[in-house]
């Protein structure tokens, strides 16, 4: 039996969760533990959700007096919109503790469990016993090449762009990588050649000339040219990524608030409140207004765009755009405390019609 | 100058050892000699390096496979926080400072650093501070919020335990040791070079260290300030970083990176200095462009203070700021490029020999250049938004820091091993050590770039299957253990060479710089006689220098006076100005550091009475410290020097102490500037900032207090001027009266403060102004104490017309105190002046 210990940290009722040996789905722990403030909070979040069934709740609070079920056997209750109205019960393994997102919908869970990774499939049935690393490497050897060629296609990979911002950044990366590799190899080759070539006897004048050539050519001209080229690409590129006003249309606004260790998503003009799952339409720019309710977090969905910090007391705006419908994994990128590693966000991109229907059905 | 030929070498040595010798046993804690202190710094740093490495291995074990739970998040967070902290503050800076403390006097032909007790004090502070910090890990309450300690995660709400206090107090303690070593190095390099060694004759390493030390002096204070403010917020509830009460958490990030980026260059520059020292020796020719290197080093020092914001591109800063900092970040590639191409040209035009240190230098070049290139990539904002706070940055920073610091450091270690021990290391083991480390390093960190771009954030204790992160992480973990193997091999080599290494003889690498003119291993006094040195390559021009030095054929080889002496020379030309006499071994540094660590611990456990007692005790010790100076019987009661020699420094107005206080005040000024920066930053940026429209305190009384202070400072200045003219009539009574004025000023200031409506815990404006008043009181109080001490010393006859030096040292403190008072005054008056309501 795993032990859960909930402790009131101070009058602000922040929670410390001590788990002995196993990662705990803190959200469910909070609710299951019956901590008052969080119950209240949960109710607040649920409230609009009761009207709008889009609220995806991770877990139902356990009634007082009811025996606390084993964590891994806790039941997830999912409410889904009428579009695919069905109730699902699923088992949730504590080891798969990126809780809220992984459990949101059935389709989601499937992809998270097996569909996503290409090389993971080729590494095949993994054994979790003796010498896993060696086993791992042995099975990995043949796919090493594949890995470097096709390894960029993870569901959270910045090199697998699915939107214009991420695409621009990844192109920038490949460009910079090739130039940098060239410079590095050239420099090391020159250095090694300088060390092992047959020394010549040079006059002072020759030495002076060689030196000047290196300094002016290598240390001044080369970096200045590269910096100029980079900036001429980079500044407009960064500018285009900004949430600039658009001609003729107003981008959809979504509010995201970071909390230890979950995301609250709201759609202004509606009373939809979602947890850890962000719905947005494909093909149109969306402005995500982010802030934080406690510590600093960072909003990052690598396949769509770069990250932006969520800082208490201020609101930052990130322009997102997805080329096509799909599901994209995001994760908090600024260290935010104990369960930082499990602060996962799922972005569900729908066609504009589906999104509209989803929005209106709430 | 003096060529006393034919002195008996052995007799000279015995005479010098009587004055300079190091005690053994428990009295070894009194040693202040720079050779011993430098080695202690390096060895202690090495031990912490191994501990930090062990933490890294634990983390890599946890991350080797997805969804592992060998180490839970609680411990993992402690490990990564401590790993970064230990490697930066407990290993990199102290180890490099230690090497500099060891080498600098030998390279510039001096017998010791100019503030030997300060050096020893710095070491003890570092040791005790590190032990306090590491004990938190043993107790299981180590800092968990990363080495960057971002608020609000580190404030009292989200980090209620003592974990964050360990970091804030421990690191501040260690940083004070860093600053004191920095001051010591700057003054020593500028003021104690051997006769004739002009600034442009210094070995390049000294230039690098000079710039590094100055960067420490200006770069550490922002973090010291930030740590004090955060600690005050945590314990006293003063809301500097709390949005709701008018603070801003991003202020912490600015203060942290204002220190944090120069810090990277603080550890890179001395390492690059090692490269610039070794390379010409192994290329068998002088460096091809000394002046270009000097320019590049100075430029790096300046630029490094202008690019801290590139750590904060995702904070949501204005576009213009981002473009500016992108450009500055990229510009720093130019001075780095200059150094790399000068090194290349030196190899190209020289006759390189291939030795073990060269191997590490090649490793350095490859790794560091790769790290620099990814650094340029990270300066590109669109890419930065993707790569920031991912394992890409982890890979980048390890390329820069391990490539830019560890590899040159190990190269230097191999190069100077014969100097430390008089023996040569084993070639075979050394090569194994290098290749294991090099291959292990690239296995670990090359693939880690990809791990980051595949979507793995930093500081996560685990990651799920199915994101494509499994294989790259396993590769990195294997690499980490290969590095460990390499490190063990190098350590084995070093350990074995003490026993089995063949004797090195003098100058085994045929080097050019003065440190090889000492015996190997060196004696505590370094040189029996100090050679005049008007060239850049003394040992190439005078290969028999070691012999003539030991025979006492050069200057200052008298020892019958029983003083530790070295030359005080002109900072630019290196012409002799005076003889600097140095203090001998002393318990004071040890006990002062010990009482300060008691203060640190009692602040940690929040027993403030004990802390107060500790502060008073250390103040007494410090006063005792400054008591044994100048004409005191324990220092230089007899000012007689050999005919033809200049006077002792304590009999002039131009000793190293004056330089020391000015550099210290520069650090202090940097801290004050950071405070002003904090104030104006909050004023313009913090969302809930509130400056009152009416003054929170009685400005007339404040004005009166400032008037008293100005009078005192002016009077002190007049006293020093009269002393310079050779009049010391009424010196004692004047000093007493000045102190009295100072006390009146302090009393008024306290009155103003207690009388004010400042509510330091309610809003950030009041908190900042309260802190300013505290800062002012601290300085005014110290000015009074120092003046009282001087008056007492005049009464004892240690200070006066004949020994005027110390009064001149106190003067800048008075001026600085007055200056910050009036700046604070204007700042306090500003909001109500703007509101028109004085």
CSV table of C-alpha atoms in Angstrom, one decimal, chain A residues 1-6 17-22 24:
chain,number,residue,atom,x,y,z
A,1,UNK,CA,0.0,0.0,0.0
A,2,UNK,CA,1.4,3.3,-1.0
A,3,UNK,CA,1.4,6.0,1.5
A,4,UNK,CA,0.2,9.4,0.7
A,5,UNK,CA,0.8,12.2,3.1
A,6,UNK,CA,-0.8,15.5,2.6
A,17,UNK,CA,2.8,15.8,-1.2
A,18,UNK,CA,5.2,13.2,0.1
A,19,UNK,CA,5.0,9.9,-1.7
A,20,UNK,CA,7.2,7.1,-0.6
A,21,UNK,CA,8.9,5.7,-3.6
A,22,UNK,CA,6.3,6.2,-6.3
A,24,UNK,CA,1.8,10.2,-7.5
